Coordinates of C-alpha atoms in Angstrom, one line a residue:
M1 CA 9.9 -24.0 -6.1
I2 CA 13.7 -24.2 -6.1
A3 CA 13.9 -26.2 -9.3
R4 CA 11.5 -23.8 -11.0
R5 CA 13.6 -20.8 -9.9
R6 CA 16.7 -22.5 -11.4
Q7 CA 14.7 -22.9 -14.6
V8 CA 13.7 -19.3 -14.6
A9 CA 17.3 -18.2 -13.9
L10 CA 18.7 -20.4 -16.9
A11 CA 16.1 -19.0 -19.1
L12 CA 17.0 -15.5 -18.2
T13 CA 20.7 -16.2 -18.8
A14 CA 19.9 -17.4 -22.2
L15 CA 17.7 -14.4 -22.9
L16 CA 20.3 -11.9 -21.9
A17 CA 22.9 -13.5 -23.8
A18 CA 20.7 -13.4 -26.9
G19 CA 20.0 -10.0 -26.9
A20 CA -0.7 21.6 -8.1
A21 CA 1.0 23.2 -10.3
C22 CA 1.1 26.6 -11.8
Q23 CA 4.3 26.4 -13.8
A24 CA 5.3 23.8 -16.3
Q25 CA 8.8 22.6 -16.9
D26 CA 8.8 21.5 -20.5
Q27 CA 11.6 19.3 -21.3
D28 CA 12.0 16.5 -24.0
A29 CA 12.5 13.0 -22.6
P30 CA 16.1 11.9 -22.8
A31 CA 17.0 10.1 -26.0
R32 CA 17.0 6.4 -25.7
P33 CA 18.6 3.8 -28.0
G34 CA 16.1 2.6 -30.6
R35 CA 13.5 5.4 -29.9
P36 CA 12.2 7.0 -33.1
A37 CA 12.0 10.8 -33.5
P38 CA 8.5 12.1 -32.9
V39 CA 6.4 12.7 -36.0
K40 CA 3.7 15.3 -36.0
G41 CA 0.2 14.1 -36.1
T42 CA 1.1 10.5 -34.8
G43 CA 0.5 9.0 -31.4
F44 CA 2.9 7.6 -28.8
T45 CA 3.4 4.6 -26.5
L46 CA 3.7 4.9 -22.7
V47 CA 5.2 2.1 -20.6
A48 CA 4.9 2.0 -16.8
S49 CA 6.2 -0.4 -14.0
G50 CA 5.9 -1.1 -10.4
D51 CA 7.8 -0.5 -7.2
V52 CA 11.6 -0.5 -7.2
L53 CA 12.3 -1.5 -3.7
P54 CA 15.9 -2.6 -3.0
H55 CA 16.2 -4.8 0.0
S56 CA 19.6 -5.6 1.5
S57 CA 19.8 -8.8 -0.6
V58 CA 19.1 -6.6 -3.8
I59 CA 21.8 -4.1 -2.7
D60 CA 24.3 -7.1 -2.1
R61 CA 23.5 -8.4 -5.6
A62 CA 24.1 -5.1 -7.1
R63 CA 27.5 -5.0 -5.4
F64 CA 28.4 -8.5 -6.7
D65 CA 27.3 -7.4 -10.3
A66 CA 29.7 -4.5 -10.1
G67 CA 32.6 -6.8 -9.2
G68 CA 32.7 -5.8 -5.5
T69 CA 33.4 -2.2 -6.2
G70 CA 30.3 0.1 -6.4
Y71 CA 26.8 -0.9 -7.3
D72 CA 25.4 -2.0 -10.6
F73 CA 21.7 -2.5 -10.9
R74 CA 21.7 -2.6 -14.8
P75 CA 21.9 -6.4 -15.1
M76 CA 18.9 -6.7 -12.9
L77 CA 16.6 -4.7 -15.4
A78 CA 18.3 -6.0 -18.6
G79 CA 15.5 -8.5 -19.2
V80 CA 12.8 -5.7 -19.6
Q81 CA 15.1 -3.2 -21.2
P82 CA 13.8 -4.0 -24.7
V83 CA 10.2 -3.2 -23.7
V84 CA 11.1 -0.1 -21.7
S85 CA 13.5 1.4 -24.1
R86 CA 11.3 1.1 -27.2
A87 CA 8.4 3.1 -25.6
D88 CA 8.2 6.8 -26.4
L89 CA 7.8 7.4 -22.6
A90 CA 8.6 5.1 -19.8
L91 CA 7.7 5.8 -16.1
C92 CA 8.9 3.7 -13.0
H93 CA 8.1 4.0 -9.3
M94 CA 11.1 4.7 -7.2
E95 CA 9.9 3.7 -3.8
T96 CA 13.0 4.2 -1.6
V97 CA 15.3 7.0 -1.0
Y98 CA 19.0 7.2 -1.5
G99 CA 21.8 7.1 1.0
E100 CA 25.5 8.1 0.5
N101 CA 29.1 6.9 1.3
G102 CA 28.1 3.3 1.7
D103 CA 25.4 4.1 4.3
Y104 CA 22.7 1.9 2.6
T105 CA 19.9 -0.1 4.4
G106 CA 17.0 -2.4 3.4
Y107 CA 13.8 -2.9 5.3
P108 CA 12.2 -1.3 7.4
T109 CA 13.8 2.1 6.7
F110 CA 15.4 2.2 3.2
K111 CA 18.5 4.0 1.9
S112 CA 19.5 2.7 -1.4
P113 CA 22.7 3.2 -3.5
P114 CA 22.2 6.2 -5.9
E115 CA 23.5 3.9 -8.6
V116 CA 19.9 2.8 -9.1
A117 CA 19.2 6.0 -10.8
Q118 CA 21.7 5.5 -13.7
A119 CA 20.4 1.9 -14.0
L120 CA 16.9 3.2 -14.5
A121 CA 18.1 5.6 -17.1
D122 CA 20.2 3.0 -19.0
T123 CA 17.1 0.7 -19.0
G124 CA 15.2 3.4 -20.8
Y125 CA 13.0 5.0 -18.1
D126 CA 12.4 8.8 -18.7
G127 CA 10.7 9.5 -15.3
C128 CA 9.8 8.0 -12.0
S129 CA 7.2 8.7 -9.3
T130 CA 8.8 9.4 -5.9
A131 CA 5.9 9.6 -3.5
S132 CA 5.7 6.5 -1.4
N133 CA 5.3 5.5 2.3
H134 CA 9.1 5.3 2.3
S135 CA 9.7 8.9 0.9
L136 CA 10.7 10.1 4.4
D137 CA 12.8 7.2 5.6
D138 CA 15.7 9.6 5.9
G139 CA 13.9 12.8 6.1
A140 CA 14.5 15.9 3.9
D141 CA 18.2 14.7 3.1
G142 CA 16.9 11.4 1.6
I143 CA 14.6 13.4 -0.7
R144 CA 17.5 15.7 -1.7
R145 CA 19.9 12.9 -2.4
T146 CA 17.4 10.9 -4.3
L147 CA 16.2 13.8 -6.6
D148 CA 19.8 15.0 -7.0
A149 CA 20.8 11.4 -8.3
L150 CA 17.8 11.3 -10.6
D151 CA 18.5 14.6 -12.1
A152 CA 22.3 13.6 -12.6
A153 CA 21.1 10.5 -14.5
G154 CA 18.6 12.4 -16.7
V155 CA 15.5 10.8 -15.0
R156 CA 12.5 13.1 -14.4
H157 CA 10.6 12.8 -11.1
A158 CA 7.3 13.6 -9.5
G159 CA 5.8 13.3 -6.0
S160 CA 8.5 14.7 -3.8
A161 CA 10.5 18.0 -3.8
R162 CA 13.5 19.7 -2.5
A163 CA 12.0 23.2 -2.5
E164 CA 8.7 24.7 -2.5
A165 CA 9.1 26.1 -6.1
E166 CA 9.9 22.6 -7.2
A167 CA 6.9 21.2 -5.5
G168 CA 4.8 23.7 -7.5
T169 CA 6.2 22.8 -10.8
V170 CA 4.4 20.4 -13.2
T171 CA 6.7 17.5 -14.3
M172 CA 6.1 17.7 -18.1
L173 CA 7.7 15.1 -20.4
R174 CA 7.7 14.6 -24.2
A175 CA 6.2 11.5 -25.5
G176 CA 6.6 11.6 -29.4
P177 CA 4.5 14.7 -30.3
A178 CA 2.6 15.0 -27.0
K179 CA 3.3 16.8 -23.7
V180 CA 2.6 14.5 -20.8
A181 CA 2.2 15.7 -17.3
H182 CA 3.2 13.2 -14.5
L183 CA 1.7 13.8 -11.1
A184 CA 2.3 11.4 -8.1
Y185 CA 0.9 11.1 -4.6
T186 CA 1.1 8.7 -1.5
Y187 CA -1.4 7.6 1.1
D188 CA 1.1 8.0 4.0
T189 CA 4.8 8.2 5.0
N190 CA 4.8 5.4 7.6
G191 CA 4.2 7.9 10.3
F192 CA 7.2 10.0 9.6
P193 CA 6.1 13.6 9.8
L194 CA 6.7 16.1 6.9
P195 CA 10.0 18.0 7.5
Q196 CA 9.5 21.1 9.6
G197 CA 8.6 24.0 7.4
Q198 CA 8.3 21.7 4.3
P199 CA 4.7 20.7 4.0
W200 CA 5.3 20.4 0.3
A201 CA 8.2 17.8 0.5
V202 CA 5.9 14.7 -0.3
N203 CA 2.6 14.8 -2.1
L204 CA -0.2 13.2 0.0
I205 CA -3.3 11.8 -1.5
D206 CA -6.2 14.3 -1.5
E207 CA -8.9 14.0 -4.0
N208 CA -9.4 17.7 -4.4
R209 CA -5.8 18.5 -4.7
I210 CA -5.2 15.8 -7.4
V211 CA -7.9 17.1 -9.5
A212 CA -6.7 20.7 -9.1
D213 CA -3.3 19.8 -10.0
A214 CA -4.5 17.9 -13.1
R215 CA -6.5 20.9 -14.3
A216 CA -3.5 23.2 -13.7
A217 CA -1.3 20.7 -15.7
R218 CA -3.8 20.7 -18.5
A219 CA -3.8 24.6 -18.4
A220 CA -0.1 24.6 -18.5
G221 CA -0.2 22.6 -21.8
A222 CA -0.5 19.0 -21.0
D223 CA -1.9 16.8 -23.7
V224 CA -2.1 13.9 -21.5
V225 CA -2.3 13.8 -17.6
V226 CA -0.9 10.6 -15.9
V227 CA -1.4 10.2 -12.2
S228 CA 0.7 7.8 -10.1
V229 CA -0.9 6.8 -6.7
H230 CA 0.8 5.0 -3.9
W231 CA -2.3 3.2 -2.4
G232 CA -4.2 0.1 -1.6
T233 CA -3.9 -2.8 1.0
E234 CA -0.6 -4.8 1.0
W235 CA -0.9 -8.3 -0.1
Q236 CA -4.4 -8.0 -1.4
D237 CA -4.8 -9.1 -5.0
G238 CA -8.0 -7.1 -5.5
P239 CA -8.2 -3.3 -5.2
D240 CA -9.7 -2.1 -1.8
E241 CA -12.8 0.2 -1.4
R242 CA -10.7 3.3 -1.1
Q243 CA -8.9 2.5 -4.4
L244 CA -12.2 1.8 -6.1
A245 CA -13.9 5.0 -4.7
L246 CA -10.9 7.3 -5.5
G247 CA -10.5 5.7 -9.0
R248 CA -14.2 6.5 -9.7
S249 CA -14.0 10.0 -8.5
L250 CA -10.7 10.9 -10.3
T251 CA -11.8 9.5 -13.6
A252 CA -15.1 11.2 -13.3
A253 CA -13.6 14.7 -13.0
R254 CA -14.1 16.7 -16.3
T255 CA -13.5 20.2 -17.5
G256 CA -15.5 21.3 -20.5
G257 CA -16.5 17.7 -21.1
R258 CA -13.0 16.5 -21.2
P259 CA -11.6 14.2 -18.6
D260 CA -9.0 15.9 -16.3
I261 CA -7.0 12.7 -15.9
D262 CA -6.0 10.3 -18.8
L263 CA -4.3 7.4 -17.0
I264 CA -3.9 6.2 -13.3
L265 CA -0.9 4.1 -12.3
G266 CA -1.0 2.3 -8.9
T267 CA 1.6 1.0 -6.7
H268 CA 2.3 -0.2 -3.1
A269 CA 0.4 -3.4 -2.6
H270 CA 3.5 -5.6 -3.3
V271 CA 1.3 -7.9 -5.5
P272 CA -0.1 -7.4 -9.1
Q273 CA -3.7 -6.1 -9.1
A274 CA -6.3 -5.7 -11.7
Y275 CA -6.4 -3.2 -14.7
E276 CA -9.8 -1.6 -15.2
K277 CA -11.4 1.0 -17.5
V278 CA -13.3 3.3 -15.3
N279 CA -15.5 6.2 -16.7
G280 CA -13.6 5.7 -20.0
T281 CA -10.1 6.0 -18.3
W282 CA -7.7 3.1 -17.7
V283 CA -6.8 2.6 -14.1
V284 CA -4.1 0.2 -13.0
Y285 CA -4.8 -0.5 -9.4
G286 CA -1.4 -2.1 -8.7
M287 CA 1.6 -3.1 -10.8
G288 CA 3.4 -5.0 -8.1
D289 CA 7.1 -5.0 -7.2
Q290 CA 9.4 -4.8 -10.2
I291 CA 12.5 -5.2 -7.9
A292 CA 12.4 -6.5 -4.4
G293 CA 14.1 -9.1 -2.2
E294 CA 12.3 -12.0 -0.7
M295 CA 9.0 -10.8 0.4
F296 CA 7.2 -11.9 3.7
N297 CA 3.3 -11.3 4.0
H298 CA 1.5 -10.2 7.1
E299 CA 1.6 -13.8 8.5
G300 CA 5.3 -13.8 8.2
V301 CA 5.3 -16.2 5.4
Q302 CA 7.5 -15.8 2.3
D303 CA 5.1 -14.9 -0.4
P304 CA 6.3 -15.2 -4.1
R305 CA 3.6 -12.7 -5.2
G306 CA 5.8 -10.1 -3.8
N307 CA 8.2 -10.6 -6.7
Q308 CA 5.5 -10.6 -9.4
S309 CA 4.4 -7.5 -11.3
T310 CA 3.3 -6.1 -14.6
L311 CA 4.6 -3.5 -17.2
G312 CA 1.6 -1.6 -18.5
R313 CA 1.9 -0.4 -22.1
F314 CA -0.6 2.1 -23.5
T315 CA -0.7 3.4 -27.0
F316 CA -2.3 7.0 -27.4
A317 CA -3.6 8.5 -30.4
P318 CA -4.0 12.2 -31.1
P319 CA -7.5 13.9 -31.1
A320 CA -9.3 14.5 -34.4
R321 CA -9.7 18.1 -33.4
P322 CA -7.7 20.3 -31.1
G323 CA -9.0 20.4 -27.5
Q324 CA -10.4 16.9 -27.5
R325 CA -8.9 13.9 -25.6
W326 CA -5.9 11.8 -26.6
R327 CA -7.4 8.3 -26.8
V328 CA -5.8 5.0 -25.8
T329 CA -6.1 2.9 -28.8
R330 CA -4.3 -0.2 -27.4
A331 CA -3.9 -1.2 -23.8
E332 CA -1.4 -4.1 -22.9
F333 CA 0.2 -5.6 -19.8
V334 CA 3.4 -7.6 -19.8
P335 CA 3.8 -10.0 -16.9
Q336 CA 7.2 -10.1 -15.2
V337 CA 8.9 -11.5 -12.1
F338 CA 12.0 -10.6 -10.1
D339 CA 13.9 -13.9 -9.7
V340 CA 15.4 -13.5 -6.4
D341 CA 18.0 -16.3 -6.9
A342 CA 19.3 -14.9 -10.2
G343 CA 18.8 -11.3 -9.1
R344 CA 17.0 -10.4 -12.5
V345 CA 13.8 -9.1 -13.8
L346 CA 12.3 -11.5 -16.1
N347 CA 9.9 -10.8 -18.9
L348 CA 7.7 -13.9 -18.4
N349 CA 6.5 -14.2 -22.0
E350 CA 10.1 -14.0 -23.3
A351 CA 11.0 -16.6 -20.8
L352 CA 8.2 -19.0 -21.8
A353 CA 9.1 -18.5 -25.5
R354 CA 12.6 -19.7 -24.6
G355 CA 11.5 -22.8 -22.7
A356 CA 11.3 -21.7 -19.1
D357 CA 8.5 -23.5 -17.0
V358 CA 6.8 -20.2 -16.1
R359 CA 3.4 -20.7 -17.7
G360 CA 1.5 -21.2 -14.4
L361 CA 3.1 -18.1 -13.0
R362 CA 2.4 -15.9 -16.0
D363 CA -1.2 -17.2 -16.2
R364 CA -1.8 -16.4 -12.5
I365 CA -0.7 -12.8 -13.2
R366 CA -2.8 -12.6 -16.3
D367 CA -5.9 -13.8 -14.3
V368 CA -5.4 -11.2 -11.5
V369 CA -4.9 -8.4 -14.2
L370 CA -8.0 -9.3 -16.0
S371 CA -10.2 -10.1 -12.9
R372 CA -12.2 -6.9 -13.2
G373 CA -13.3 -7.5 -16.9
A374 CA -10.6 -5.5 -18.6
A375 CA -10.5 -7.9 -21.5
K376 CA -13.9 -6.8 -22.6
D377 CA -12.6 -3.3 -22.9
G378 CA -9.6 -4.4 -25.1
L379 CA -6.7 -5.1 -22.6
V380 CA -4.5 -7.7 -24.0
M381 CA -1.2 -9.4 -22.7
G382 CA 1.8 -8.0 -24.6
K383 CA 5.3 -9.4 -25.2

């Protein structure tokens, strides 16, 4: 394992050297290098990734990468920046809240340096889901600091809120010529109660509410509705019964014959899970951890799956007639891993092309992603 990690780290070094809503807040996604201007009548690509979960070791690495002054998370994400920045719209999952003035902690109650937000922006992310079981690790103050930092970096957010009006505003982003609504929900907040007088602070999973929010987003002008859900059973490669049932229900919801939800993005399980087309809609049950320290499973054993994940990439085409659905014409996944020794996210297909011995790791992720028959519906592994 140590030898393989060193090979991965060397390959990465070479790679980096080479290269409920009633209102809608309609803002264009921030301009990113290499992103083409939207052309009317064309489609768009959407990229999504899993949990950003900075443990203490990750925070220490960011301080090292900043030269001992401040924190720099950009080098960690440089390996996937080409994939992320070239998408018309890129979404991440910011699992933790931010601290301040050096008060930063890892597991079990996280407070991350706010510099994470700028790193996400510089990598090319346009928005992040912020509803997770760690959303209330530092109460309402943690939510405020996190959303303030994301705002300052130009990264949109969905799933938690600083005020009731914000909670009732659709997060609407531009993706090429389309308006995309991003909604986000979590199964729980680790037992931390919602702040007194702020029942809207974090969106909790409720099927009826999700459908109502999706319909409101559509009424507010969304061409595409994307729902992020923090759900599932930790360390379980396959989706659990609640994921399967909720996925079926949400994808079955329709208004006027048109699906209310166009894409479901799952996080939380710490391991990559399957992609599946359900009722004609793509569901990603779990993308895994994009950034995390060494992960230990329920048996207390260090489990390398906790540093494995995927990027999902979906190409949407406009409808033939107004009012019809934007269709996914190409569905892809890109396997990745966070190398805990190098402190870097690695695109495994790029690493393999450059000679790293990661074929077994890449193929394991591929097999999990395709385990529910997504290949027959056209899902392919991207680069």
